mmCIF file of C-alpha atoms in Angstrom:
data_model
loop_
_atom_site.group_PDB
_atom_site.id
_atom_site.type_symbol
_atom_site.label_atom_id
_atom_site.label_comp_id
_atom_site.label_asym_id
_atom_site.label_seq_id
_atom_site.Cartn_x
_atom_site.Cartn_y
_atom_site.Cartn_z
ATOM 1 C CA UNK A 1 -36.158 52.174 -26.103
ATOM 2 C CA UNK A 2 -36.104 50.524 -22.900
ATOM 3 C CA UNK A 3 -35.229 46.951 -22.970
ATOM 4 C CA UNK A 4 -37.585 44.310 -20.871
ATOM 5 C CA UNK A 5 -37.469 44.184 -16.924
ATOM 6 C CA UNK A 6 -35.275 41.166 -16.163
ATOM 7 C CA UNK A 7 -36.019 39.085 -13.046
ATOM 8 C CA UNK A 8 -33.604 40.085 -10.942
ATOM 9 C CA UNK A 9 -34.572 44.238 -11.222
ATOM 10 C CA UNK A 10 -38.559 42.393 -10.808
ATOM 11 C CA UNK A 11 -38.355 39.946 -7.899
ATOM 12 C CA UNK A 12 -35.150 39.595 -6.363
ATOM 13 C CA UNK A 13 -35.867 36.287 -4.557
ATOM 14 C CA UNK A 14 -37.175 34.914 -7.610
ATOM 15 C CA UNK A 15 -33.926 35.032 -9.559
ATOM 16 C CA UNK A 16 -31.782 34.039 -6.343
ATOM 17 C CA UNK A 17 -34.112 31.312 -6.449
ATOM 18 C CA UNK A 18 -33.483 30.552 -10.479
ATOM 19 C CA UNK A 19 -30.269 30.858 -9.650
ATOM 20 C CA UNK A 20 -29.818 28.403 -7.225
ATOM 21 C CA UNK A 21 -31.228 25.897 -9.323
ATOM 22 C CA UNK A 22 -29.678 26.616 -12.771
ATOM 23 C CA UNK A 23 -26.372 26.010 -10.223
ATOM 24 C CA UNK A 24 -27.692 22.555 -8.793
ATOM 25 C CA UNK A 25 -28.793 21.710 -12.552
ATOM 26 C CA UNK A 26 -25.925 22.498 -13.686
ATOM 27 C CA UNK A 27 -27.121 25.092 -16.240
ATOM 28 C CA UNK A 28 -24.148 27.186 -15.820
ATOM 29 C CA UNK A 29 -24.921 28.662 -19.446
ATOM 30 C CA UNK A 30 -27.957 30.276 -18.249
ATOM 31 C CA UNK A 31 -26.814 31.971 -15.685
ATOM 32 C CA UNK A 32 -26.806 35.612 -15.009
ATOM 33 C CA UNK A 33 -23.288 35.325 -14.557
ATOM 34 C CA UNK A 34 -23.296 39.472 -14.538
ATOM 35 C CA UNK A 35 -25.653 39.895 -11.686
ATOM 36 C CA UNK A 36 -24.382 37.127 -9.756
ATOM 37 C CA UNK A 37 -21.037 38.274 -9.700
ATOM 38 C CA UNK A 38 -21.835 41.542 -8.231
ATOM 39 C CA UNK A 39 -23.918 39.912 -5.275
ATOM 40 C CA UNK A 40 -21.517 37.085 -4.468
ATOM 41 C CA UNK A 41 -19.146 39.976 -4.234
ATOM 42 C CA UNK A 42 -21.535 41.940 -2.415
ATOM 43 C CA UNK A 43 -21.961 39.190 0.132
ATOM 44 C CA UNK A 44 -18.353 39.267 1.040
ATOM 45 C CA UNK A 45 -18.544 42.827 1.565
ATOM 46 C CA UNK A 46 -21.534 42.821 3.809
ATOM 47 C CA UNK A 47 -19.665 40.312 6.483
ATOM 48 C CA UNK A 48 -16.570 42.527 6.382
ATOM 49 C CA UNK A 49 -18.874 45.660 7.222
ATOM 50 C CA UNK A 50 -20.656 43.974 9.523
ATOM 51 C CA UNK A 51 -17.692 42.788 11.760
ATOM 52 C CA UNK A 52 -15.938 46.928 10.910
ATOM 53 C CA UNK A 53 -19.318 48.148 12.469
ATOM 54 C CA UNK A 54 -19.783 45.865 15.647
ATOM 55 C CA UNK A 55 -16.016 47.081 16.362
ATOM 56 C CA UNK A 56 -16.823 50.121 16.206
ATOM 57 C CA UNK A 57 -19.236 49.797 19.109
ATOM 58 C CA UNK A 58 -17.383 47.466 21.191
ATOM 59 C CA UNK A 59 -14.537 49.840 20.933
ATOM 60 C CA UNK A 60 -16.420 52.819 22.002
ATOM 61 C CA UNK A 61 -17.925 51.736 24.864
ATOM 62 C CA UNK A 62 -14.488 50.172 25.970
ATOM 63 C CA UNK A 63 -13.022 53.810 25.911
ATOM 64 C CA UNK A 64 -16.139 55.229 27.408
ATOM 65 C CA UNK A 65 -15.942 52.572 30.061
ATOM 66 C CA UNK A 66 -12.182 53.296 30.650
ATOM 67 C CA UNK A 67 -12.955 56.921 30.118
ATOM 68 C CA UNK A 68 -16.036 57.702 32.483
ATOM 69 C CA UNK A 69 -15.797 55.282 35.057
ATOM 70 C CA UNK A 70 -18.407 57.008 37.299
ATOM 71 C CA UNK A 71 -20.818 56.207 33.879
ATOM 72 C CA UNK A 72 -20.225 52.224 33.915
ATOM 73 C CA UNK A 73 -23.750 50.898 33.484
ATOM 74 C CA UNK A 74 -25.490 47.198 33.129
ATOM 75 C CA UNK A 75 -26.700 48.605 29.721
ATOM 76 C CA UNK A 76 -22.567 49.014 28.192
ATOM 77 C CA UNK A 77 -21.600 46.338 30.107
ATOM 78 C CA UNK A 78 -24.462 44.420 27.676
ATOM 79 C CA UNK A 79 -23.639 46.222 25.094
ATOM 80 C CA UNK A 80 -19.882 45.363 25.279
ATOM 81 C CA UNK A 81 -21.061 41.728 25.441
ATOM 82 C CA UNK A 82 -23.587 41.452 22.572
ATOM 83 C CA UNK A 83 -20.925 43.148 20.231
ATOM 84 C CA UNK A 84 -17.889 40.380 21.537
ATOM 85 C CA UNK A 85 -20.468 37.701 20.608
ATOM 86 C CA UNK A 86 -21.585 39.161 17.623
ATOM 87 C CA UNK A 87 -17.853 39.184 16.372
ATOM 88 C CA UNK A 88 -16.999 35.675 17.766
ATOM 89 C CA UNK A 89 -20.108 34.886 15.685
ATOM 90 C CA UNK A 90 -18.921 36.271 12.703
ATOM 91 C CA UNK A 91 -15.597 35.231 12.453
ATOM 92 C CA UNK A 92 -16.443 31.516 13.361
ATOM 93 C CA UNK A 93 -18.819 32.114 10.129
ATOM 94 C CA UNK A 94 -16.110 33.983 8.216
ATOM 95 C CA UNK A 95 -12.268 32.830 9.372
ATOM 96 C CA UNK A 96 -10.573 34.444 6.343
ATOM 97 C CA UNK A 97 -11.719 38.056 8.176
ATOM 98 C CA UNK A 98 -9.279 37.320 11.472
ATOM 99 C CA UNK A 99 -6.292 38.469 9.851
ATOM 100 C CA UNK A 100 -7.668 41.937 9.041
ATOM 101 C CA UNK A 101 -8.755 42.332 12.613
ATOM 102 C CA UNK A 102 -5.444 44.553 13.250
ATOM 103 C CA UNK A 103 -6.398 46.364 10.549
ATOM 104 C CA UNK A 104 -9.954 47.080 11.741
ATOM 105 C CA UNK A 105 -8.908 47.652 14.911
ATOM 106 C CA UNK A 106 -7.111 50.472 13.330
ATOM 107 C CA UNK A 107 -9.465 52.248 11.771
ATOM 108 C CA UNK A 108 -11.921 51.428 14.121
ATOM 109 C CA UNK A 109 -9.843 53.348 16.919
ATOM 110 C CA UNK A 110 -8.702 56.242 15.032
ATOM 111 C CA UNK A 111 -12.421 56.915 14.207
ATOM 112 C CA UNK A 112 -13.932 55.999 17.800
ATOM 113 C CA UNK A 113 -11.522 58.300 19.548
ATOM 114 C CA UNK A 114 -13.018 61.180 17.715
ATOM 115 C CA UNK A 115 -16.454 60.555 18.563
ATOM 116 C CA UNK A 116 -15.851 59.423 22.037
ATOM 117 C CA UNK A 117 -14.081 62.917 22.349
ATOM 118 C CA UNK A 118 -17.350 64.064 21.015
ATOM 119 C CA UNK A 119 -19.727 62.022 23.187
ATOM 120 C CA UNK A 120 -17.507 62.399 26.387
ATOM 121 C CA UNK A 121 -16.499 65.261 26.422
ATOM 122 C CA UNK A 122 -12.728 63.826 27.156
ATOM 123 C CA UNK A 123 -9.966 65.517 25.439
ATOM 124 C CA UNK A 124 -9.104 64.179 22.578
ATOM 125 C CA UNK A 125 -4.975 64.373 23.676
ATOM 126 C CA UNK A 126 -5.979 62.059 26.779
ATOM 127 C CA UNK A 127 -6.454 59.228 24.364
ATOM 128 C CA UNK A 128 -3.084 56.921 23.401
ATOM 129 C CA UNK A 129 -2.715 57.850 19.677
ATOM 130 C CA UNK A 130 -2.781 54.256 18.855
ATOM 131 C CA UNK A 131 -5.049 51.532 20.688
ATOM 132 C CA UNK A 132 -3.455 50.542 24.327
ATOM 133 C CA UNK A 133 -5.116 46.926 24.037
ATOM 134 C CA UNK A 134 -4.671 43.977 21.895
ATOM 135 C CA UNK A 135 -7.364 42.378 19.713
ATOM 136 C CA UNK A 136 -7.273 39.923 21.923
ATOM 137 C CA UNK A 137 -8.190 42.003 25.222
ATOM 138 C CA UNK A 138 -10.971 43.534 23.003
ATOM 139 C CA UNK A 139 -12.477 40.490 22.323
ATOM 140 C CA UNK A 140 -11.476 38.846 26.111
ATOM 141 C CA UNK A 141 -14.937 38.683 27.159
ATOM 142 C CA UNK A 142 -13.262 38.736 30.661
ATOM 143 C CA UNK A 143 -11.593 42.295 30.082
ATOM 144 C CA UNK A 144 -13.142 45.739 30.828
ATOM 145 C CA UNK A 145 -10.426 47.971 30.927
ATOM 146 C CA UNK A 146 -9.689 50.842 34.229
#
């Protein structure tokens, strides 16, 4: 036997909006402290894909802008830019996430090499085997490496 549709499964605003207000009430004892829990945590882990992902792209067109020269367009160069602002963006909403930029960086690199092998056609030995700039270059919105 099924049990009843709750409000959060029916109309997710709706119970965000419940929620809110059992929280400003004070009503902590009737909150759906089960479903709650799982999107606060889900919040945390949106920002910290969303600032993986726009590295991603920044990085890759850094290394096809180092790596293709003759390819350098208006549309990376814009590219490069929306994705340093996006970043700046989020970390001046999320601070905690600077330390794990190294980290990011990281992954980010060791993932974007392989598909800017892919996409340029460069071989995949011409690339350092660890990222030649900082995260501060990266995010230097000055810097286009040559």
């Amino acid at each position: 036997m099924r049990t009843a549709i709750t409000l959060y499964e029916r109309d997710f605003y709706a119970w965000t909006q419940e929620q809110a207000e059992l929280i400003k009430i004070k009503a902590f004892d009737k909150l759906d402290t089960v479903n709650l829990f799982e999107e606060v945590e889900s919040m945390g882990k949106h920002e910290k894909r969303e600032i993986n992902s726009r590295l991603e792209v920044l990085l890759m067109h850094l290394l096809k802008w180092k790596y293709q020269p003759d390819m350098q367009s208006k549309s990376w160069k814009r590219t490069i830019m929306e994705q340093r602002f996006s970043i700046q963006d989020i970390l001046d909403d999320n601070p905690s996430l600077k330390p794990q930029l190294i980290e990011f960086l990281t992954k980010a690199y060791n993932h974007d090499t392989l598909l800017a092998h892919e996409e340029t056609g460069v071989y995949l030995k011409n690339f350092p085997k660890s990222c030649e700039w900082t995260i501060q270059q990266i995010l230097d919105d000055e810097f286009f490496p040559s």
